Amino acid sequence: MLIAGLSVNALAQSSTASPAPTTVSTTPATVAAKPAVSASANSTISELQQLMQSQGVSELRTTYNGNYGASQLFKPDTRTYYVALFQQKNFWRVVKTMSETQAEQVYKSFVGQTEKLAEVDIRRIKLEAEKQYTEQLIAAQETRLNALQNDLVVQQQQEQNVSVQQDQARQQAQLLSSKQQAARSELQGLQSRIRTLEAQQTVLDSGNFGSAKTSKK
């Protein structure tokens, strides 16, 4: 509440109006709102500050927009309204009136001013959030890009390794093919010699058998 010092939690609220209490608040004021500039002792701002510190006014409603706010307060014993426009904890303007209608009009006007004044701050907050979000996306994309680049390097290295292995395998296959052909030729030569010797052995065996038969007769 404004009387309790325009706390940080209250400043974080959206643009809503709080209901008016029926009696003067008995909660002790912790930090009173301060004027934006030093006010003289007989100014309306200093008068409202003193009333808030002494709990002589009740907060009827307060609206926050960004760092700006508007409050309507009421002094029961004199039936006096105080309407304040403030930034953070600093009073900017204070209007004092005994007319409820005027107090309502001024409060609505101040609320409208807070909406316009807060537009820049709200836009700045949103742009800052968008900037941070974009930076997070950039960081994520950079991480993804680095990962893809690393994957590509690994892939290229692997392809080079496979290519070298394929060349080596082809060379080994060619060498083995040459050796196989040489071994096959050697085998064929041996087999040919064996057949020749076997044929010669057959002839010799046949000749020896014929001679032996003639001798028996």
Coordinates of C-alpha atoms in Angstrom, one line a residue:
M1 CA 0.0 0.0 0.0
L2 CA 1.1 3.6 -0.6
I3 CA 0.8 4.4 3.1
A4 CA 3.1 1.5 3.9
G5 CA 5.7 2.9 1.7
L6 CA 5.0 1.9 -1.9
S7 CA 6.6 -1.5 -1.5
V8 CA 8.4 -3.3 -4.3
N9 CA 5.7 -5.9 -4.3
A10 CA 3.0 -3.4 -4.7
L11 CA 4.9 -1.7 -7.6
A12 CA 5.0 -5.1 -9.4
Q13 CA 1.2 -5.2 -9.5
S14 CA -0.7 -4.7 -12.7
S15 CA -3.0 -1.7 -13.3
T16 CA -5.7 -2.5 -10.7
A17 CA -7.5 -0.5 -8.0
S18 CA -7.6 -1.5 -4.4
P19 CA -10.8 -1.2 -2.4
A20 CA -11.1 1.7 0.1
P21 CA -10.8 0.9 3.8
T22 CA -13.6 2.0 6.0
T23 CA -11.3 3.3 8.8
V24 CA -7.9 4.9 9.0
S25 CA -5.2 2.2 8.7
T26 CA -3.5 1.3 12.0
T27 CA -0.5 -0.4 10.3
P28 CA 2.6 1.7 11.1
A29 CA 4.1 3.4 8.1
T30 CA 7.5 2.0 7.3
V31 CA 8.8 4.1 4.5
A32 CA 6.8 7.1 3.4
A33 CA 6.8 8.2 -0.2
K34 CA 9.2 10.9 -0.9
P35 CA 8.7 14.0 -3.1
A36 CA 10.5 14.0 -6.5
V37 CA 12.1 17.3 -5.3
S38 CA 12.4 18.9 -1.9
A39 CA 9.0 20.3 -1.0
S40 CA 8.5 23.2 1.3
A41 CA 6.9 22.6 4.7
N42 CA 3.6 24.2 3.6
S43 CA 3.3 22.3 0.3
T44 CA 0.5 19.9 -0.5
I45 CA 3.1 17.1 -1.0
S46 CA 4.6 17.7 2.4
E47 CA 1.2 17.9 4.0
L48 CA 0.2 14.5 2.5
Q49 CA 3.5 13.0 3.6
Q50 CA 3.0 14.1 7.2
L51 CA -0.6 12.7 7.1
M52 CA 0.7 9.4 5.8
Q53 CA 3.4 9.2 8.5
S54 CA 0.9 9.9 11.2
Q55 CA -1.7 7.6 9.6
G56 CA -4.1 10.5 9.2
V57 CA -5.3 9.3 5.8
S58 CA -6.7 6.2 4.4
E59 CA -5.7 4.8 1.0
L60 CA -8.8 4.4 -1.1
R61 CA -7.3 3.0 -4.2
T62 CA -4.0 2.8 -6.1
T63 CA -3.2 2.0 -9.7
Y64 CA 0.3 1.0 -10.9
N65 CA 1.6 1.1 -14.5
G66 CA 5.2 0.3 -14.7
N67 CA 7.2 2.6 -12.4
Y68 CA 4.3 5.1 -12.2
G69 CA 1.3 5.1 -10.0
A70 CA -1.8 7.1 -8.9
S71 CA -3.4 7.0 -5.5
Q72 CA -6.5 8.4 -4.0
L73 CA -6.4 9.0 -0.2
F74 CA -9.0 10.3 2.2
K75 CA -8.8 12.2 5.4
P76 CA -12.0 11.2 7.3
D77 CA -12.1 13.9 10.0
T78 CA -12.1 16.8 7.4
R79 CA -13.7 14.8 4.5
T80 CA -10.7 15.8 2.4
Y81 CA -9.4 13.9 -0.6
Y82 CA -5.8 13.7 -1.7
V83 CA -5.0 12.4 -5.2
A84 CA -1.3 11.7 -5.8
L85 CA 0.7 10.9 -9.0
F86 CA 4.1 9.3 -8.3
Q87 CA 7.0 7.6 -9.8
Q88 CA 8.4 4.7 -7.8
K89 CA 8.4 6.1 -4.3
N90 CA 8.6 9.8 -5.3
F91 CA 5.5 12.0 -5.3
W92 CA 5.2 14.0 -8.4
R93 CA 1.8 15.8 -8.1
V94 CA -0.7 15.9 -5.3
V95 CA -4.2 17.5 -5.6
K96 CA -6.2 18.2 -2.5
T97 CA -9.9 18.6 -2.7
M98 CA -13.1 18.2 -0.7
S99 CA -15.1 17.3 -3.8
E100 CA -15.6 13.6 -4.3
T101 CA -16.4 14.2 -7.9
Q102 CA -13.2 16.2 -8.5
A103 CA -11.2 13.6 -6.7
E104 CA -12.6 10.9 -8.9
Q105 CA -11.9 13.0 -12.1
V106 CA -8.3 13.8 -11.0
Y107 CA -7.7 10.2 -10.1
K108 CA -8.9 8.9 -13.5
S109 CA -6.7 11.6 -15.1
F110 CA -3.7 10.6 -13.1
V111 CA -4.3 6.9 -14.0
G112 CA -4.4 7.8 -17.6
Q113 CA -1.1 9.7 -17.3
T114 CA 0.5 6.7 -15.6
E115 CA -0.5 4.5 -18.6
K116 CA 1.0 7.0 -21.1
L117 CA 4.1 7.5 -19.0
A118 CA 4.7 3.8 -18.5
E119 CA 4.5 3.0 -22.2
V120 CA 8.2 3.8 -22.7
D121 CA 9.2 1.8 -19.7
I122 CA 7.0 -1.2 -20.6
R123 CA 8.3 -1.1 -24.2
R124 CA 11.9 -1.0 -22.8
I125 CA 11.2 -4.0 -20.6
K126 CA 9.7 -5.9 -23.4
L127 CA 12.5 -5.0 -25.8
E128 CA 15.1 -6.0 -23.2
A129 CA 13.3 -9.4 -22.8
E130 CA 13.2 -9.8 -26.6
K131 CA 16.9 -8.9 -26.8
Q132 CA 17.8 -11.5 -24.1
Y133 CA 15.6 -14.1 -25.8
T134 CA 17.2 -13.4 -29.1
E135 CA 20.7 -13.6 -27.6
Q136 CA 19.7 -17.0 -26.1
L137 CA 18.6 -18.1 -29.5
I138 CA 21.8 -16.9 -31.1
A139 CA 23.8 -18.8 -28.5
A140 CA 21.8 -21.9 -29.1
Q141 CA 22.2 -21.6 -32.9
E142 CA 26.0 -21.0 -32.5
T143 CA 26.2 -24.1 -30.3
R144 CA 24.2 -26.0 -33.0
L145 CA 26.4 -24.6 -35.7
N146 CA 29.6 -25.6 -33.9
A147 CA 28.2 -29.1 -33.4
L148 CA 27.4 -29.4 -37.1
Q149 CA 30.8 -28.2 -38.0
N150 CA 32.5 -30.6 -35.7
D151 CA 30.3 -33.4 -37.1
L152 CA 31.3 -32.4 -40.6
V153 CA 35.0 -32.5 -39.7
V154 CA 34.6 -35.9 -38.1
Q155 CA 32.7 -37.1 -41.2
Q156 CA 35.3 -35.8 -43.6
Q157 CA 38.1 -37.4 -41.5
Q158 CA 36.2 -40.7 -41.4
E159 CA 35.6 -40.5 -45.2
Q160 CA 39.3 -39.9 -45.7
N161 CA 40.1 -42.9 -43.5
V162 CA 37.7 -45.1 -45.3
S163 CA 39.1 -43.9 -48.7
V164 CA 42.6 -44.8 -47.6
Q165 CA 41.4 -48.2 -46.3
Q166 CA 39.6 -48.8 -49.5
D167 CA 42.8 -48.0 -51.6
Q168 CA 44.8 -50.3 -49.3
A169 CA 42.3 -53.0 -49.6
R170 CA 42.3 -52.7 -53.4
Q171 CA 46.1 -52.8 -53.6
Q172 CA 46.1 -55.9 -51.3
A173 CA 43.4 -57.5 -53.5
Q174 CA 45.4 -56.8 -56.6
L175 CA 48.5 -58.2 -55.0
L176 CA 46.7 -61.3 -53.8
S177 CA 45.1 -61.7 -57.3
S178 CA 48.6 -61.7 -58.8
K179 CA 49.9 -64.1 -56.3
Q180 CA 46.9 -66.3 -56.9
Q181 CA 47.4 -66.3 -60.6
A182 CA 51.1 -67.2 -60.1
A183 CA 50.2 -70.0 -57.7
R184 CA 47.5 -71.3 -60.1
S185 CA 50.1 -71.3 -63.0
E186 CA 52.5 -73.1 -60.8
L187 CA 49.9 -75.6 -59.8
Q188 CA 48.9 -76.1 -63.5
G189 CA 52.6 -76.6 -64.3
L190 CA 53.0 -79.2 -61.6
Q191 CA 49.9 -81.0 -62.6
S192 CA 51.1 -81.1 -66.2
R193 CA 54.4 -82.5 -65.1
I194 CA 52.7 -85.1 -62.9
R195 CA 50.5 -86.2 -65.8
T196 CA 53.5 -86.5 -68.1
L197 CA 55.4 -88.5 -65.5
E198 CA 52.3 -90.7 -64.9
A199 CA 52.0 -91.3 -68.7
Q200 CA 55.7 -92.2 -68.9
Q201 CA 55.3 -94.5 -65.9
T202 CA 52.3 -96.2 -67.6
V203 CA 54.3 -96.8 -70.8
L204 CA 57.2 -98.2 -68.9
D205 CA 55.0 -100.4 -66.9
S206 CA 53.3 -101.7 -70.0
G207 CA 56.6 -102.4 -71.7
N208 CA 58.0 -104.3 -68.7
F209 CA 54.8 -106.4 -68.5
G210 CA 55.1 -107.4 -72.2
S211 CA 58.7 -108.5 -71.9
A212 CA 58.0 -110.6 -68.9
K213 CA 55.1 -112.4 -70.8
T214 CA 57.4 -113.3 -73.8
S215 CA 60.0 -114.7 -71.4
K216 CA 57.5 -117.1 -69.9
K217 CA 56.6 -118.7 -73.3

